GROMACS .gro file of C-alpha atoms in nm:
model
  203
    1UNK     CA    1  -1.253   2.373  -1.514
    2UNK     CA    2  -1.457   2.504  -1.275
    3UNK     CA    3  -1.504   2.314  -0.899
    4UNK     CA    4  -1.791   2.069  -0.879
    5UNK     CA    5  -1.968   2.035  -0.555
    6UNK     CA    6  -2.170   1.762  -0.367
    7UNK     CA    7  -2.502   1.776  -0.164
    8UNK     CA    8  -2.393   1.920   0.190
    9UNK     CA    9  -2.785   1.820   0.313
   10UNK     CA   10  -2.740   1.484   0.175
   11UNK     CA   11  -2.367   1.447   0.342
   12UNK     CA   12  -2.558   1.551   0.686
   13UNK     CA   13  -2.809   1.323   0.650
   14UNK     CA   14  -2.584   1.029   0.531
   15UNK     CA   15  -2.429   1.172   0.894
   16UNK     CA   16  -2.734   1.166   1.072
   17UNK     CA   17  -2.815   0.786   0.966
   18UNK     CA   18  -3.137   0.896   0.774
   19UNK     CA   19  -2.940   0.776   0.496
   20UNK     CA   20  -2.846   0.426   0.528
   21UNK     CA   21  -2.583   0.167   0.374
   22UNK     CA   22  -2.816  -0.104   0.201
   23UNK     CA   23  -2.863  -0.385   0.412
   24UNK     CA   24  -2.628  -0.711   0.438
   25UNK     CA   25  -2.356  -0.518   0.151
   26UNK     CA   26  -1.972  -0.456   0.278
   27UNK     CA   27  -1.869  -0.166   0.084
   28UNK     CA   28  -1.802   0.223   0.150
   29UNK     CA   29  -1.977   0.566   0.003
   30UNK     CA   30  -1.785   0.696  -0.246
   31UNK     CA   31  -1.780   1.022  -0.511
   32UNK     CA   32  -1.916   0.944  -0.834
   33UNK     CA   33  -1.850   1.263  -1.109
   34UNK     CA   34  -2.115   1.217  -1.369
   35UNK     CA   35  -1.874   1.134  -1.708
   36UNK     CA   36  -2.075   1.402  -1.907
   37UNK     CA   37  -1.936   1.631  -1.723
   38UNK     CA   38  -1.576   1.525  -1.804
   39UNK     CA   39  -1.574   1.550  -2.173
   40UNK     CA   40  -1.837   1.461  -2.433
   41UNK     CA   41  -1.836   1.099  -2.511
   42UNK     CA   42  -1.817   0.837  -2.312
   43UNK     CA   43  -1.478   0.707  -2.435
   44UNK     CA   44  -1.313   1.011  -2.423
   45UNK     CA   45  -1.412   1.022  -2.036
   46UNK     CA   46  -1.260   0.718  -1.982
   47UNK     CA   47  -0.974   0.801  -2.177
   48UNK     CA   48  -0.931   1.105  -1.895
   49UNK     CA   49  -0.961   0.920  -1.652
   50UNK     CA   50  -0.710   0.704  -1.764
   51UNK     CA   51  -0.458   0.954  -1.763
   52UNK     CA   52  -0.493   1.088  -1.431
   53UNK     CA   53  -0.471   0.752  -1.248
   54UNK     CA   54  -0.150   0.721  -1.487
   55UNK     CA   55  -0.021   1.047  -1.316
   56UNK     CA   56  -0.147   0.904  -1.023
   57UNK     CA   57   0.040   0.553  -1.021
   58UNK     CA   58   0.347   0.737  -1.226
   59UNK     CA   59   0.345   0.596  -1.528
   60UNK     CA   60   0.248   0.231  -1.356
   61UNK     CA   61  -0.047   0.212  -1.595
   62UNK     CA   62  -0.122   0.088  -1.901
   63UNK     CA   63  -0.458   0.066  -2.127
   64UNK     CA   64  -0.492  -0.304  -2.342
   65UNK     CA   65  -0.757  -0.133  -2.583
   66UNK     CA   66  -0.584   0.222  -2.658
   67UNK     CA   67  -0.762   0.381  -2.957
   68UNK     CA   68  -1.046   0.142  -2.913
   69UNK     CA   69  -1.315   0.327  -2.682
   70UNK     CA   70  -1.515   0.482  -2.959
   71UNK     CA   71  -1.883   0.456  -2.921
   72UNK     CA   72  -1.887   0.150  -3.172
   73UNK     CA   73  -1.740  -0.061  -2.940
   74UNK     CA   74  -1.769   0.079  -2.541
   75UNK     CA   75  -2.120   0.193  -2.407
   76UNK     CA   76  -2.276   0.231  -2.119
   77UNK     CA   77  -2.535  -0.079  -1.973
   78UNK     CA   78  -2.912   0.052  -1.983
   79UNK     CA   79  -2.937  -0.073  -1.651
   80UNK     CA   80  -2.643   0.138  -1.516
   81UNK     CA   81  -2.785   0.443  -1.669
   82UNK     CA   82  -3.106   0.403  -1.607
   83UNK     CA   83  -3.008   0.373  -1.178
   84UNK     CA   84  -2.736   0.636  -1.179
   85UNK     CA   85  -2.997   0.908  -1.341
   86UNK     CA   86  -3.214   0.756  -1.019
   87UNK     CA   87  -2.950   0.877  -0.819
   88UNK     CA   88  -2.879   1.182  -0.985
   89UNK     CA   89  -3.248   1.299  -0.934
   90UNK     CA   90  -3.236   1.225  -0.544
   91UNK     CA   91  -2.937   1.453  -0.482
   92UNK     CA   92  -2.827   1.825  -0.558
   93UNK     CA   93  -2.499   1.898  -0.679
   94UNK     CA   94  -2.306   1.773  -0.951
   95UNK     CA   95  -2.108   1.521  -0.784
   96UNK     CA   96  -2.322   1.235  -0.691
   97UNK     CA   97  -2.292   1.016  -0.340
   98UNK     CA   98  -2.305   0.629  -0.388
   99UNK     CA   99  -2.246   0.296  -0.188
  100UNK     CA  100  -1.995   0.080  -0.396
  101UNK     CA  101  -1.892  -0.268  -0.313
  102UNK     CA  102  -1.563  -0.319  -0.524
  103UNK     CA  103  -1.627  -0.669  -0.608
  104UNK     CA  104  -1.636  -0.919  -0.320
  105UNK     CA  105  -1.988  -0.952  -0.306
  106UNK     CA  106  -1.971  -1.125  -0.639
  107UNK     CA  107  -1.645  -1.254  -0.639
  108UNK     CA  108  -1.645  -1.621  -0.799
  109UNK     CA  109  -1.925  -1.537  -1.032
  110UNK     CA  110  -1.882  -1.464  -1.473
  111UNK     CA  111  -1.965  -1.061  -1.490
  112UNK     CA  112  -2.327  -1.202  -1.710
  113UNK     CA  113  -2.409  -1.378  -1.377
  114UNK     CA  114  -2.336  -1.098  -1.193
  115UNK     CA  115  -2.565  -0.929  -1.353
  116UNK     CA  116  -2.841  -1.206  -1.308
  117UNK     CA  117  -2.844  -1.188  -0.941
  118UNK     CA  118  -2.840  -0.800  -0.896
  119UNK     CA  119  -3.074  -0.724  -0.632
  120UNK     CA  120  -3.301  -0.455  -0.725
  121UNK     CA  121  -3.148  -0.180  -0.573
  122UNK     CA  122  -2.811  -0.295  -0.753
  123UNK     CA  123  -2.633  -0.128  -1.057
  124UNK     CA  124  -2.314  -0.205  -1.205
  125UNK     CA  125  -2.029   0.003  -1.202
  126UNK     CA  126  -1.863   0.095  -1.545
  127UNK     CA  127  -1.499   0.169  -1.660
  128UNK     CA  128  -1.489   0.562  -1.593
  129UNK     CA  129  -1.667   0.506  -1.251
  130UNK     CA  130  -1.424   0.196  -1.129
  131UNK     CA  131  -1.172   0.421  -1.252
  132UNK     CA  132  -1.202   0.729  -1.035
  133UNK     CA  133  -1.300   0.521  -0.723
  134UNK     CA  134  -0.940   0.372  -0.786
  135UNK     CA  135  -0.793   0.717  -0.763
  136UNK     CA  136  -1.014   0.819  -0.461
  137UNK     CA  137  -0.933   0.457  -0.262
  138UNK     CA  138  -0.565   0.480  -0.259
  139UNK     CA  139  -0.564   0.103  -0.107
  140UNK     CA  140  -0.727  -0.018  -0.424
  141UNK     CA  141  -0.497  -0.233  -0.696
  142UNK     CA  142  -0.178  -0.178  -0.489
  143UNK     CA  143  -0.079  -0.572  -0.472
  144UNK     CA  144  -0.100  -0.854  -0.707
  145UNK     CA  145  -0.320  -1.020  -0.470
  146UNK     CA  146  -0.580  -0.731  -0.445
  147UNK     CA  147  -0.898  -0.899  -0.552
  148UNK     CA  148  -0.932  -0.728  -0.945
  149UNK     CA  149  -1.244  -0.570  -1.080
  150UNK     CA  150  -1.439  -0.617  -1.293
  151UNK     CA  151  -1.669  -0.347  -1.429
  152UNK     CA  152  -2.028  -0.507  -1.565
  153UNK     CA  153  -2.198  -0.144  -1.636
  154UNK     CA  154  -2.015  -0.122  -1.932
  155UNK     CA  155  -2.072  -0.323  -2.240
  156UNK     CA  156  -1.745  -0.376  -2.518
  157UNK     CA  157  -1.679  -0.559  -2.806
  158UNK     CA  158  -1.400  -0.667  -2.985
  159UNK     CA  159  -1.432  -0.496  -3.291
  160UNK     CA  160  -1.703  -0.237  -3.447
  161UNK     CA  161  -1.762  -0.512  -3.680
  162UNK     CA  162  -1.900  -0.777  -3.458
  163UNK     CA  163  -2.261  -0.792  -3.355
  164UNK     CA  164  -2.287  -0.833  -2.980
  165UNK     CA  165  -2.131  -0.604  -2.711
  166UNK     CA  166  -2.044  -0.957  -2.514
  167UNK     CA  167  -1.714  -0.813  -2.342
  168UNK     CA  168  -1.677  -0.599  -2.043
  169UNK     CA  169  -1.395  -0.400  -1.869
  170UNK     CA  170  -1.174  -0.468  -1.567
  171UNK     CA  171  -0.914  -0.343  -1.418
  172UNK     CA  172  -0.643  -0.564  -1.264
  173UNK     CA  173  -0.271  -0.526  -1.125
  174UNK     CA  174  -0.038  -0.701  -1.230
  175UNK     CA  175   0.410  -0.687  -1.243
  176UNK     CA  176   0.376  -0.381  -1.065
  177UNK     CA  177   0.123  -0.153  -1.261
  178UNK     CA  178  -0.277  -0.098  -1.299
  179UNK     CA  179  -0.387  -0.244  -1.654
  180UNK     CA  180  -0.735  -0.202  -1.805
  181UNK     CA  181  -0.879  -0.450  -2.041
  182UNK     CA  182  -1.179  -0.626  -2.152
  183UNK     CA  183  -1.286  -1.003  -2.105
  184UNK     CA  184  -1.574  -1.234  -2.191
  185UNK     CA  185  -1.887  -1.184  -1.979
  186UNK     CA  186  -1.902  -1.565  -1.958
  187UNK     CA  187  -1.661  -1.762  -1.774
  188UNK     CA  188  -1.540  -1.740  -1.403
  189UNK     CA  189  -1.194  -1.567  -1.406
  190UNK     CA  190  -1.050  -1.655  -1.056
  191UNK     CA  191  -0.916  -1.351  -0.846
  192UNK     CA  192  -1.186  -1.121  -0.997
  193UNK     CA  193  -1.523  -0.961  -0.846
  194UNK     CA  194  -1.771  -0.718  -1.030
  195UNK     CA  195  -1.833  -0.381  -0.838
  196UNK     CA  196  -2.127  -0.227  -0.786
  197UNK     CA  197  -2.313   0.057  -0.686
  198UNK     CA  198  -2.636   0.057  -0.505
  199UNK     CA  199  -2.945   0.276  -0.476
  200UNK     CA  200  -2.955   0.478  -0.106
  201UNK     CA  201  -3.229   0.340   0.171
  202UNK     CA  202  -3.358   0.588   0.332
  203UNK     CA  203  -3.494   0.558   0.721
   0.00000   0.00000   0.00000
């Protein structure tokens, strides 16, 4: 596979402080590699992903919905698409430069509330995304108590037979290894945040 770069002017600029964090939002700037450019479908992306943070955590990983991530069941939120191709258009280079929050800011809150209270300039982050920020933040999901995340720019369900997508992905630790699963958009789980991404603000 060829080498991917990022947008040197928009690293300088993020450098200079003409490219700003968003206002009143703990997080960091991460990488973001666009899944398309990983394999061809969405699930298999994630599926890639999977196994490098499994090389990564050596072996300590394990996926709840193996052989589930087909298109009739895991897609990507038309809100999360719709922002990230925003952000793609603002910067050169394949490899796209974001401000994620991994959760805290919504920590306490279902993932469909989470979504209710976005600000404007606020996307969710899906599966694939959370997944690769885990491998890039090597203090992420390292301790049981690590606050888990929760990932509301996807959209899952249970089987290609029901009728709503009303499930999204996490990823948690827990005995010792990274697992990824899916929950209910609805309730509260304690010990869980949904991470997002937001659009740049530019001075």
């Amino acid at each position: 596979m060829r080498k991917l770069d990022v947008d040197r002017k928009y690293l300088a600029r993020i450098a200079s402080g003409e490219v700003t964090p968003p206002n009143g939002v703990a997080g960091r700037w991460t990488l973001v590699v666009p899944w398309n450019l990983v394999a061809d479908t969405y699930g298999a992306a994630v599926e890639r992903a999977m196994e490098l943070l499994n090389k990564d955590r050596k072996g300590k990983f394990e996926n709840l919905r193996a052989g589930q991530l087909g298109a009739d069941q895991l897609k990507k939120s038309a809100r999360s698409t719709s922002m990230f191709d925003e952000v793609s258009t603002s910067q050169e280079g394949e490899i796209k430069i974001v401000w994620m929050q991994f959760g805290l800011r919504h920590a306490g809150r279902s993932i469909r509330r989470a979504r209710e209270v976005f600000r404007v300039d606020e996307f969710g982050v899906g599966w694939f995304e959370a997944l690769v920020a885990v491998l890039l933040h090597a203090d992420r999901l390292r301790h049981y108590d690590d606050l888990w995340i929760d990932c509301p720019g996807d959209e899952f369900k249970d089987s290609p037979s029901d009728e709503s997508f009303d499930l999204a992905p996490f990823l948690v630790f827990v005995d010792g290894k990274v697992l990824a699963g899916t929950l209910s958009v609805s309730p509260v789980y304690a010990g869980y945040g949904s991470a997002s991404f937001f659009l740049p603000q530019e001075s």
